[in-house]
mmCIF file of C-alpha atoms in Angstrom:
data_model
loop_
_atom_site.group_PDB
_atom_site.id
_atom_site.type_symbol
_atom_site.label_atom_id
_atom_site.label_comp_id
_atom_site.label_asym_id
_atom_site.label_seq_id
_atom_site.Cartn_x
_atom_site.Cartn_y
_atom_site.Cartn_z
ATOM 1 C CA UNK A 1 35.293 -21.565 -11.262
ATOM 2 C CA UNK A 2 33.187 -23.439 -9.035
ATOM 3 C CA UNK A 3 32.251 -26.574 -7.556
ATOM 4 C CA UNK A 4 28.809 -26.499 -9.533
ATOM 5 C CA UNK A 5 30.509 -25.354 -12.102
ATOM 6 C CA UNK A 6 33.299 -28.144 -11.775
ATOM 7 C CA UNK A 7 30.478 -30.619 -12.146
ATOM 8 C CA UNK A 8 27.836 -29.730 -14.579
ATOM 9 C CA UNK A 9 31.355 -29.135 -16.836
ATOM 10 C CA UNK A 10 32.376 -32.212 -16.108
ATOM 11 C CA UNK A 11 29.361 -33.897 -16.926
ATOM 12 C CA UNK A 12 27.470 -32.020 -19.155
ATOM 13 C CA UNK A 13 27.285 -34.411 -22.542
ATOM 14 C CA UNK A 14 25.624 -36.721 -20.144
ATOM 15 C CA UNK A 15 23.101 -34.536 -19.112
ATOM 16 C CA UNK A 16 22.006 -33.903 -22.330
ATOM 17 C CA UNK A 17 22.103 -37.308 -23.929
ATOM 18 C CA UNK A 18 20.757 -39.314 -20.914
ATOM 19 C CA UNK A 19 18.388 -37.240 -19.299
ATOM 20 C CA UNK A 20 17.121 -35.430 -22.043
ATOM 21 C CA UNK A 21 16.554 -31.766 -20.380
ATOM 22 C CA UNK A 22 14.271 -29.316 -21.265
ATOM 23 C CA UNK A 23 14.991 -25.660 -23.130
ATOM 24 C CA UNK A 24 15.019 -24.115 -20.361
ATOM 25 C CA UNK A 25 17.051 -26.031 -18.191
ATOM 26 C CA UNK A 26 19.744 -26.110 -21.440
ATOM 27 C CA UNK A 27 19.625 -22.200 -21.340
ATOM 28 C CA UNK A 28 19.901 -21.915 -17.494
ATOM 29 C CA UNK A 29 22.882 -24.584 -17.311
ATOM 30 C CA UNK A 30 25.199 -23.387 -20.169
ATOM 31 C CA UNK A 31 24.709 -19.662 -18.552
ATOM 32 C CA UNK A 32 25.511 -20.559 -15.173
ATOM 33 C CA UNK A 33 28.506 -22.918 -16.488
ATOM 34 C CA UNK A 34 30.017 -19.552 -18.474
ATOM 35 C CA UNK A 35 29.269 -17.369 -15.397
ATOM 36 C CA UNK A 36 32.958 -15.217 -14.654
ATOM 37 C CA UNK A 37 33.830 -16.194 -17.616
ATOM 38 C CA UNK A 38 35.730 -13.239 -19.307
ATOM 39 C CA UNK A 39 34.971 -14.434 -23.239
ATOM 40 C CA UNK A 40 31.997 -13.448 -22.894
ATOM 41 C CA UNK A 41 32.843 -10.109 -22.009
ATOM 42 C CA UNK A 42 33.260 -7.051 -18.991
ATOM 43 C CA UNK A 43 33.792 -3.832 -18.019
ATOM 44 C CA UNK A 44 37.767 -2.379 -17.355
ATOM 45 C CA UNK A 45 38.067 0.186 -14.769
ATOM 46 C CA UNK A 46 41.380 2.017 -14.724
ATOM 47 C CA UNK A 47 43.049 3.542 -11.684
ATOM 48 C CA UNK A 48 42.926 7.504 -12.112
ATOM 49 C CA UNK A 49 46.306 8.045 -10.005
ATOM 50 C CA UNK A 50 49.109 4.849 -10.474
ATOM 51 C CA UNK A 51 47.368 3.527 -13.619
ATOM 52 C CA UNK A 52 46.339 -0.524 -12.813
ATOM 53 C CA UNK A 53 44.034 -2.021 -14.509
ATOM 54 C CA UNK A 54 41.307 -4.018 -13.260
ATOM 55 C CA UNK A 55 38.922 -6.413 -15.784
ATOM 56 C CA UNK A 56 35.527 -7.517 -14.110
ATOM 57 C CA UNK A 57 33.691 -10.388 -16.307
ATOM 58 C CA UNK A 58 30.051 -10.317 -16.482
ATOM 59 C CA UNK A 59 27.590 -12.686 -14.064
ATOM 60 C CA UNK A 60 25.315 -15.385 -16.100
ATOM 61 C CA UNK A 61 21.977 -13.267 -14.171
ATOM 62 C CA UNK A 62 20.563 -16.994 -14.085
ATOM 63 C CA UNK A 63 18.401 -17.841 -11.126
ATOM 64 C CA UNK A 64 19.895 -20.927 -11.253
ATOM 65 C CA UNK A 65 23.611 -19.861 -10.607
ATOM 66 C CA UNK A 66 24.342 -20.129 -6.965
ATOM 67 C CA UNK A 67 25.964 -16.474 -7.268
ATOM 68 C CA UNK A 68 23.384 -14.717 -9.361
ATOM 69 C CA UNK A 69 20.403 -16.301 -7.665
ATOM 70 C CA UNK A 70 21.363 -15.217 -4.552
ATOM 71 C CA UNK A 71 21.782 -11.787 -6.397
ATOM 72 C CA UNK A 72 18.148 -12.407 -7.821
ATOM 73 C CA UNK A 73 17.024 -13.526 -4.345
ATOM 74 C CA UNK A 74 18.362 -9.839 -2.327
ATOM 75 C CA UNK A 75 16.931 -7.567 -5.323
ATOM 76 C CA UNK A 76 13.701 -9.283 -5.215
ATOM 77 C CA UNK A 77 13.244 -9.886 -1.717
ATOM 78 C CA UNK A 78 13.997 -5.774 -1.333
ATOM 79 C CA UNK A 79 10.969 -5.013 -3.930
ATOM 80 C CA UNK A 80 8.964 -7.654 -1.620
ATOM 81 C CA UNK A 81 9.492 -5.471 1.313
ATOM 82 C CA UNK A 82 8.407 -1.914 -0.136
ATOM 83 C CA UNK A 83 5.080 -3.434 -0.640
ATOM 84 C CA UNK A 84 4.370 -4.443 2.496
ATOM 85 C CA UNK A 85 2.302 -2.907 5.257
ATOM 86 C CA UNK A 86 3.467 -1.733 8.501
ATOM 87 C CA UNK A 87 1.397 -4.815 10.065
ATOM 88 C CA UNK A 88 1.829 -8.021 11.835
ATOM 89 C CA UNK A 89 1.742 -11.056 9.203
ATOM 90 C CA UNK A 90 1.692 -14.579 8.875
ATOM 91 C CA UNK A 91 3.050 -16.603 6.809
ATOM 92 C CA UNK A 92 1.821 -20.074 5.820
ATOM 93 C CA UNK A 93 3.116 -22.703 4.128
ATOM 94 C CA UNK A 94 0.287 -24.654 1.389
ATOM 95 C CA UNK A 95 1.644 -28.287 1.131
ATOM 96 C CA UNK A 96 0.350 -31.522 -1.152
ATOM 97 C CA UNK A 97 -0.205 -34.582 -1.297
ATOM 98 C CA UNK A 98 2.782 -37.059 -1.566
ATOM 99 C CA UNK A 99 0.794 -38.441 -4.416
ATOM 100 C CA UNK A 100 0.310 -35.226 -6.581
ATOM 101 C CA UNK A 101 4.513 -34.271 -7.183
ATOM 102 C CA UNK A 102 4.079 -36.392 -10.197
ATOM 103 C CA UNK A 103 1.637 -34.287 -11.810
ATOM 104 C CA UNK A 104 3.350 -31.207 -11.307
ATOM 105 C CA UNK A 105 6.242 -32.946 -12.632
ATOM 106 C CA UNK A 106 4.688 -34.375 -15.753
ATOM 107 C CA UNK A 107 3.260 -31.040 -16.351
ATOM 108 C CA UNK A 108 4.685 -27.817 -14.995
ATOM 109 C CA UNK A 109 1.405 -25.905 -16.057
ATOM 110 C CA UNK A 110 -0.465 -27.865 -12.978
ATOM 111 C CA UNK A 111 2.234 -25.184 -10.784
ATOM 112 C CA UNK A 112 -0.491 -22.287 -11.349
ATOM 113 C CA UNK A 113 -3.043 -24.883 -9.635
ATOM 114 C CA UNK A 114 -1.138 -24.120 -6.799
ATOM 115 C CA UNK A 115 -1.040 -20.679 -7.149
ATOM 116 C CA UNK A 116 -5.131 -20.150 -7.791
ATOM 117 C CA UNK A 117 -6.113 -22.612 -4.927
ATOM 118 C CA UNK A 118 -4.341 -20.617 -2.192
ATOM 119 C CA UNK A 119 -5.345 -17.096 -3.501
ATOM 120 C CA UNK A 120 -8.722 -18.675 -3.633
ATOM 121 C CA UNK A 121 -8.270 -19.823 -0.332
ATOM 122 C CA UNK A 122 -6.873 -16.691 1.382
ATOM 123 C CA UNK A 123 -9.381 -14.486 -0.373
ATOM 124 C CA UNK A 124 -12.240 -16.572 0.861
ATOM 125 C CA UNK A 125 -10.975 -16.517 4.480
ATOM 126 C CA UNK A 126 -11.074 -13.070 4.779
ATOM 127 C CA UNK A 127 -14.561 -12.404 2.469
ATOM 128 C CA UNK A 128 -16.247 -14.851 5.282
ATOM 129 C CA UNK A 129 -15.300 -12.158 8.103
ATOM 130 C CA UNK A 130 -17.796 -9.377 6.716
ATOM 131 C CA UNK A 131 -18.945 -10.313 3.788
ATOM 132 C CA UNK A 132 -20.269 -6.171 3.022
ATOM 133 C CA UNK A 133 -16.898 -4.610 3.727
ATOM 134 C CA UNK A 134 -15.133 -7.309 1.345
ATOM 135 C CA UNK A 135 -12.216 -7.448 3.670
ATOM 136 C CA UNK A 136 -9.349 -7.699 1.367
ATOM 137 C CA UNK A 137 -5.499 -9.198 2.954
ATOM 138 C CA UNK A 138 -2.430 -8.212 1.022
ATOM 139 C CA UNK A 139 -0.173 -11.502 0.442
ATOM 140 C CA UNK A 140 2.674 -12.804 -0.955
ATOM 141 C CA UNK A 141 2.858 -16.266 -2.931
ATOM 142 C CA UNK A 142 6.496 -17.735 -3.884
ATOM 143 C CA UNK A 143 6.520 -21.389 -5.055
ATOM 144 C CA UNK A 144 9.074 -23.478 -4.343
ATOM 145 C CA UNK A 145 9.736 -26.952 -5.264
ATOM 146 C CA UNK A 146 12.227 -28.338 -3.971
ATOM 147 C CA UNK A 147 12.678 -29.734 0.000
ATOM 148 C CA UNK A 148 16.031 -29.385 2.321
ATOM 149 C CA UNK A 149 16.878 -32.696 0.491
ATOM 150 C CA UNK A 150 16.199 -31.541 -2.956
ATOM 151 C CA UNK A 151 14.093 -34.308 -4.277
ATOM 152 C CA UNK A 152 10.611 -32.650 -5.641
ATOM 153 C CA UNK A 153 7.963 -31.310 -3.288
ATOM 154 C CA UNK A 154 6.094 -28.470 -5.026
ATOM 155 C CA UNK A 155 4.484 -26.261 -2.316
ATOM 156 C CA UNK A 156 3.714 -22.412 -1.388
ATOM 157 C CA UNK A 157 4.676 -19.982 0.699
ATOM 158 C CA UNK A 158 2.498 -17.526 1.575
ATOM 159 C CA UNK A 159 3.330 -14.003 3.421
ATOM 160 C CA UNK A 160 -0.464 -12.898 4.473
ATOM 161 C CA UNK A 161 -1.152 -9.363 6.414
ATOM 162 C CA UNK A 162 -3.154 -9.996 9.575
ATOM 163 C CA UNK A 163 -5.520 -8.007 8.729
ATOM 164 C CA UNK A 164 -7.617 -7.001 6.066
ATOM 165 C CA UNK A 165 -8.236 -3.327 3.920
ATOM 166 C CA UNK A 166 -12.278 -2.453 3.185
ATOM 167 C CA UNK A 167 -13.690 -1.153 -0.074
ATOM 168 C CA UNK A 168 -14.769 1.679 2.213
ATOM 169 C CA UNK A 169 -11.195 2.068 2.972
ATOM 170 C CA UNK A 170 -11.429 0.309 6.839
ATOM 171 C CA UNK A 171 -8.596 -1.835 8.441
ATOM 172 C CA UNK A 172 -9.399 -4.846 10.514
ATOM 173 C CA UNK A 173 -7.086 -6.691 12.456
ATOM 174 C CA UNK A 174 -7.262 -10.608 12.431
ATOM 175 C CA UNK A 175 -5.092 -12.560 14.971
ATOM 176 C CA UNK A 176 -7.003 -15.904 14.344
ATOM 177 C CA UNK A 177 -6.735 -18.182 11.317
ATOM 178 C CA UNK A 178 -9.046 -20.395 10.604
ATOM 179 C CA UNK A 179 -6.703 -23.460 10.288
ATOM 180 C CA UNK A 180 -9.042 -25.960 10.078
ATOM 181 C CA UNK A 181 -11.116 -24.013 7.301
ATOM 182 C CA UNK A 182 -7.547 -23.194 5.356
ATOM 183 C CA UNK A 183 -6.550 -26.876 5.459
ATOM 184 C CA UNK A 184 -10.060 -28.210 3.801
ATOM 185 C CA UNK A 185 -10.591 -25.682 1.439
ATOM 186 C CA UNK A 186 -6.833 -25.533 -0.073
ATOM 187 C CA UNK A 187 -7.218 -29.428 -0.015
ATOM 188 C CA UNK A 188 -11.004 -28.852 -2.285
ATOM 189 C CA UNK A 189 -9.726 -26.155 -4.593
ATOM 190 C CA UNK A 190 -6.704 -27.861 -5.407
ATOM 191 C CA UNK A 191 -8.497 -31.046 -5.923
ATOM 192 C CA UNK A 192 -10.895 -29.006 -8.202
ATOM 193 C CA UNK A 193 -8.755 -27.227 -10.002
ATOM 194 C CA UNK A 194 -6.751 -30.171 -11.187
ATOM 195 C CA UNK A 195 -10.284 -31.566 -11.988
ATOM 196 C CA UNK A 196 -10.572 -29.915 -14.223
ATOM 197 C CA UNK A 197 -7.185 -29.857 -15.976
ATOM 198 C CA UNK A 198 -6.796 -34.062 -15.818
ATOM 199 C CA UNK A 199 -10.150 -34.688 -16.637
ATOM 200 C CA UNK A 200 -12.069 -37.898 -15.291
ATOM 201 C CA UNK A 201 -9.325 -40.014 -15.351
ATOM 202 C CA UNK A 202 -8.339 -37.735 -12.273
ATOM 203 C CA UNK A 203 -11.585 -38.655 -9.890
ATOM 204 C CA UNK A 204 -9.804 -42.295 -8.581
ATOM 205 C CA UNK A 205 -6.468 -39.948 -7.448
ATOM 206 C CA UNK A 206 -9.336 -37.258 -5.813
ATOM 207 C CA UNK A 207 -11.154 -39.732 -3.797
ATOM 208 C CA UNK A 208 -7.627 -41.338 -2.342
ATOM 209 C CA UNK A 209 -6.546 -37.746 -1.299
ATOM 210 C CA UNK A 210 -9.872 -36.871 0.551
ATOM 211 C CA UNK A 211 -9.979 -40.781 2.125
ATOM 212 C CA UNK A 212 -6.146 -40.316 3.384
ATOM 213 C CA UNK A 213 -6.403 -36.388 4.408
ATOM 214 C CA UNK A 214 -9.491 -36.254 6.154
ATOM 215 C CA UNK A 215 -8.454 -32.935 8.231
ATOM 216 C CA UNK A 216 -7.361 -31.365 4.617
ATOM 217 C CA UNK A 217 -3.631 -30.764 3.332
ATOM 218 C CA UNK A 218 -1.495 -29.680 5.815
ATOM 219 C CA UNK A 219 -0.911 -26.204 6.225
ATOM 220 C CA UNK A 220 1.697 -24.651 8.347
ATOM 221 C CA UNK A 221 1.444 -21.128 9.880
ATOM 222 C CA UNK A 222 3.181 -19.020 12.182
ATOM 223 C CA UNK A 223 2.750 -15.199 13.432
ATOM 224 C CA UNK A 224 5.606 -12.949 11.571
ATOM 225 C CA UNK A 225 6.060 -8.892 13.049
ATOM 226 C CA UNK A 226 6.019 -6.686 9.703
ATOM 227 C CA UNK A 227 9.396 -5.215 11.049
ATOM 228 C CA UNK A 228 11.214 -3.012 8.878
ATOM 229 C CA UNK A 229 15.207 -3.922 10.463
ATOM 230 C CA UNK A 230 14.412 -7.979 9.516
ATOM 231 C CA UNK A 231 11.522 -8.144 6.919
ATOM 232 C CA UNK A 232 14.566 -8.134 4.240
ATOM 233 C CA UNK A 233 16.512 -10.904 6.031
ATOM 234 C CA UNK A 234 13.572 -12.798 6.937
ATOM 235 C CA UNK A 235 12.001 -12.746 3.407
ATOM 236 C CA UNK A 236 15.466 -13.408 1.481
ATOM 237 C CA UNK A 237 15.999 -16.585 4.343
ATOM 238 C CA UNK A 238 11.943 -18.449 3.286
ATOM 239 C CA UNK A 239 11.284 -16.379 -0.051
ATOM 240 C CA UNK A 240 13.000 -17.009 -3.501
ATOM 241 C CA UNK A 241 16.372 -18.364 -2.874
ATOM 242 C CA UNK A 242 18.110 -20.735 -4.789
ATOM 243 C CA UNK A 243 18.143 -24.377 -4.799
ATOM 244 C CA UNK A 244 21.007 -25.252 -3.511
ATOM 245 C CA UNK A 245 24.344 -23.033 -2.017
ATOM 246 C CA UNK A 246 27.505 -24.109 -2.729
ATOM 247 C CA UNK A 247 28.893 -23.821 0.587
ATOM 248 C CA UNK A 248 25.735 -27.228 0.791
ATOM 249 C CA UNK A 249 28.252 -29.623 -0.904
ATOM 250 C CA UNK A 250 30.469 -31.131 0.664
ATOM 251 C CA UNK A 251 33.150 -32.981 -2.028
ATOM 252 C CA UNK A 252 33.266 -34.162 -5.426
ATOM 253 C CA UNK A 253 35.141 -36.550 -6.313
ATOM 254 C CA UNK A 254 34.549 -36.561 -10.333
ATOM 255 C CA UNK A 255 32.111 -39.210 -10.139
ATOM 256 C CA UNK A 256 29.832 -38.512 -6.559
ATOM 257 C CA UNK A 257 28.730 -35.873 -4.892
ATOM 258 C CA UNK A 258 28.379 -34.833 -1.150
ATOM 259 C CA UNK A 259 26.481 -32.800 0.363
ATOM 260 C CA UNK A 260 24.844 -31.686 3.728
ATOM 261 C CA UNK A 261 21.323 -30.541 5.057
ATOM 262 C CA UNK A 262 18.999 -30.193 7.934
ATOM 263 C CA UNK A 263 15.845 -32.273 7.880
ATOM 264 C CA UNK A 264 12.880 -30.912 7.966
ATOM 265 C CA UNK A 265 11.184 -33.154 10.299
ATOM 266 C CA UNK A 266 13.665 -33.388 13.353
ATOM 267 C CA UNK A 267 16.672 -30.733 12.683
ATOM 268 C CA UNK A 268 19.163 -33.255 12.488
ATOM 269 C CA UNK A 269 22.631 -32.733 10.351
ATOM 270 C CA UNK A 270 22.134 -34.997 7.302
ATOM 271 C CA UNK A 271 25.003 -35.857 5.118
ATOM 272 C CA UNK A 272 24.115 -37.719 1.518
ATOM 273 C CA UNK A 273 26.420 -39.114 -1.083
ATOM 274 C CA UNK A 274 24.687 -39.519 -4.741
ATOM 275 C CA UNK A 275 26.052 -39.654 -8.349
ATOM 276 C CA UNK A 276 27.088 -36.777 -9.877
ATOM 277 C CA UNK A 277 24.546 -37.682 -12.586
ATOM 278 C CA UNK A 278 22.096 -37.987 -10.231
ATOM 279 C CA UNK A 279 22.328 -35.249 -8.384
ATOM 280 C CA UNK A 280 22.414 -33.023 -11.760
ATOM 281 C CA UNK A 281 18.780 -34.294 -11.982
ATOM 282 C CA UNK A 282 17.464 -33.902 -9.014
ATOM 283 C CA UNK A 283 18.826 -30.165 -9.394
ATOM 284 C CA UNK A 284 17.338 -29.277 -12.846
ATOM 285 C CA UNK A 285 13.901 -30.357 -12.422
ATOM 286 C CA UNK A 286 13.950 -26.891 -10.501
ATOM 287 C CA UNK A 287 14.469 -24.937 -12.915
ATOM 288 C CA UNK A 288 10.836 -23.473 -14.154
ATOM 289 C CA UNK A 289 10.143 -23.240 -17.570
ATOM 290 C CA UNK A 290 10.737 -19.376 -19.459
ATOM 291 C CA UNK A 291 8.881 -16.610 -17.744
ATOM 292 C CA UNK A 292 7.311 -18.557 -15.093
ATOM 293 C CA UNK A 293 6.774 -16.170 -12.502
ATOM 294 C CA UNK A 294 7.656 -18.192 -9.695
ATOM 295 C CA UNK A 295 6.287 -14.880 -7.107
ATOM 296 C CA UNK A 296 2.861 -13.495 -7.287
ATOM 297 C CA UNK A 297 1.109 -10.878 -5.235
ATOM 298 C CA UNK A 298 -2.580 -11.493 -4.331
ATOM 299 C CA UNK A 299 -5.200 -8.999 -2.693
ATOM 300 C CA UNK A 300 -3.974 -5.588 -1.988
ATOM 301 C CA UNK A 301 -0.671 -6.079 -2.957
ATOM 302 C CA UNK A 302 -1.237 -7.318 -6.374
ATOM 303 C CA UNK A 303 -3.249 -4.136 -7.117
ATOM 304 C CA UNK A 304 -2.565 -0.885 -8.001
ATOM 305 C CA UNK A 305 -5.484 1.979 -6.967
ATOM 306 C CA UNK A 306 -4.674 5.456 -5.109
ATOM 307 C CA UNK A 307 -7.198 4.297 -1.772
ATOM 308 C CA UNK A 308 -4.008 1.777 -1.338
ATOM 309 C CA UNK A 309 -1.158 4.051 -1.571
ATOM 310 C CA UNK A 310 -2.894 5.766 2.192
ATOM 311 C CA UNK A 311 -1.803 2.056 3.640
ATOM 312 C CA UNK A 312 1.181 2.806 6.249
ATOM 313 C CA UNK A 313 4.365 0.664 4.369
ATOM 314 C CA UNK A 314 6.819 -1.309 6.322
ATOM 315 C CA UNK A 315 9.880 0.673 4.389
ATOM 316 C CA UNK A 316 9.093 4.581 4.100
ATOM 317 C CA UNK A 317 9.151 5.414 0.299
ATOM 318 C CA UNK A 318 12.425 7.521 1.083
ATOM 319 C CA UNK A 319 14.390 4.502 2.539
ATOM 320 C CA UNK A 320 14.202 2.948 -1.052
ATOM 321 C CA UNK A 321 17.146 4.114 -2.892
ATOM 322 C CA UNK A 322 19.314 3.211 0.459
ATOM 323 C CA UNK A 323 17.987 -0.426 0.808
ATOM 324 C CA UNK A 324 18.377 -0.432 -3.486
ATOM 325 C CA UNK A 325 21.692 0.994 -2.969
ATOM 326 C CA UNK A 326 23.104 -2.524 -1.056
ATOM 327 C CA UNK A 327 22.050 -4.889 -4.199
ATOM 328 C CA UNK A 328 23.933 -2.625 -6.198
ATOM 329 C CA UNK A 329 27.286 -5.192 -7.470
ATOM 330 C CA UNK A 330 29.750 -2.829 -5.304
ATOM 331 C CA UNK A 331 27.989 -2.311 -2.051
ATOM 332 C CA UNK A 332 27.139 -6.211 -2.470
ATOM 333 C CA UNK A 333 30.758 -7.233 -2.626
ATOM 334 C CA UNK A 334 31.642 -4.934 -0.022
ATOM 335 C CA UNK A 335 28.793 -5.922 2.826
ATOM 336 C CA UNK A 336 29.324 -10.273 1.675
ATOM 337 C CA UNK A 337 33.417 -10.421 1.896
ATOM 338 C CA UNK A 338 34.406 -7.192 3.452
ATOM 339 C CA UNK A 339 36.356 -5.882 0.286
ATOM 340 C CA UNK A 340 35.862 -2.830 -1.950
ATOM 341 C CA UNK A 341 36.125 -4.386 -5.466
ATOM 342 C CA UNK A 342 37.150 -0.877 -6.954
ATOM 343 C CA UNK A 343 39.554 0.135 -4.567
ATOM 344 C CA UNK A 344 43.238 -0.051 -5.765
ATOM 345 C CA UNK A 345 45.698 -2.424 -4.669
ATOM 346 C CA UNK A 346 48.677 -0.489 -5.295
ATOM 347 C CA UNK A 347 47.992 3.299 -4.162
ATOM 348 C CA UNK A 348 44.268 2.314 -2.536
ATOM 349 C CA UNK A 349 42.453 5.064 -4.917
ATOM 350 C CA UNK A 350 39.342 3.928 -6.054
ATOM 351 C CA UNK A 351 39.141 2.435 -9.854
ATOM 352 C CA UNK A 352 36.914 4.571 -12.933
ATOM 353 C CA UNK A 353 35.155 3.022 -15.379
ATOM 354 C CA UNK A 354 36.841 2.993 -18.556
ATOM 355 C CA UNK A 355 35.522 1.166 -21.452
ATOM 356 C CA UNK A 356 33.000 -2.308 -21.976
ATOM 357 C CA UNK A 357 33.616 -5.907 -23.861
ATOM 358 C CA UNK A 358 31.073 -7.516 -25.148
ATOM 359 C CA UNK A 359 32.083 -11.232 -26.856
ATOM 360 C CA UNK A 360 35.808 -9.651 -28.024
ATOM 361 C CA UNK A 361 33.781 -6.200 -29.043
ATOM 362 C CA UNK A 362 35.069 -3.147 -27.389
ATOM 363 C CA UNK A 363 32.463 -0.640 -26.531
ATOM 364 C CA UNK A 364 33.413 2.687 -25.920
ATOM 365 C CA UNK A 365 32.616 4.814 -23.101
ATOM 366 C CA UNK A 366 31.701 7.659 -25.852
ATOM 367 C CA UNK A 367 29.167 5.093 -27.971
ATOM 368 C CA UNK A 368 27.639 4.067 -25.021
ATOM 369 C CA UNK A 369 26.739 7.551 -24.149
ATOM 370 C CA UNK A 370 25.751 8.520 -27.103
ATOM 371 C CA UNK A 371 22.892 5.354 -27.369
ATOM 372 C CA UNK A 372 21.771 6.780 -24.452
ATOM 373 C CA UNK A 373 21.521 9.764 -25.718
ATOM 374 C CA UNK A 374 19.777 8.445 -29.097
ATOM 375 C CA UNK A 375 17.101 6.534 -26.741
ATOM 376 C CA UNK A 376 15.862 9.021 -24.397
ATOM 377 C CA UNK A 377 15.807 11.413 -27.202
ATOM 378 C CA UNK A 378 13.569 8.824 -28.895
ATOM 379 C CA UNK A 379 11.084 8.712 -25.457
ATOM 380 C CA UNK A 380 10.793 12.389 -25.082
ATOM 381 C CA UNK A 381 10.007 12.674 -29.140
ATOM 382 C CA UNK A 382 6.903 9.490 -28.784
ATOM 383 C CA UNK A 383 6.026 11.384 -25.758
#
């Protein structure tokens, strides 16, 4: 049991009866607490030479779990890297007024407005360059609802190609981004979206945002080369990462939790100690609703046309299989911790899969094979 599981296990009832969490929160917390619990099943491996047995429990596959969430992030960033065109990209961060944060916390459906606003602004930026050519960039949008101090701070990380692809198969490189337009256009697009959903009562807040942000909402951007050797690492660092890693939790004494972070403004190392229930409240508010997409694609990365397939990708198709293999359970552990989980401690041979257990029920290899064959036969007959 890791430290995060310990914190939530100790204060589970307090969380339920005091914080009244959403259904999606209960579901993800239950999964995280029981991640790696042998009673929920697992796979049995055996050494063909010395006969030693090893049981590997199932993981929870929840994005809220620091272990499974990290693996999910690795898989998502690998898949994203396959879509990227081999051109320089611009990493932009679209932020909002601090007074707007509470609206997104009360009504999480409004988070869609952030994606719609960014998508419209980026598309308009490229469309203005040559309206007849209809230049379309490729961009990936990722929603972050947390800051480094775990407080509620929804913002969009967007990776935009420095160039656009026209309908007549012409690529135009773009080195200059009009940040004044991005700031003002994003402010206007988002406030109009929110007014449409919230109605006339939002007009006072909208007027205050225009008054306090005369030059638009802050948009941070920097150029990032799309080198296949670093693109996956870069995406994993900024896109789709878990809310907090267990390495950032320094201490838990049963009542209080101490964690650290580097402050964004000056990169100063900050240590913070809060009551356990407050720490839990800060974390669970960032759990999204079920089926809500935190990562979305726009432009040429969203559509699937034959003409788009002619673009030169950052990661060649022949390398996809190799990169995906690094995310498999055995390879990931070997890469992260330096040992092979299927290597026998006694004789050094590679252990073989024997059978599967699911909630105390044994599932033999023969039954798994029969089910797989019946599914394949059903697909062939339906085709």
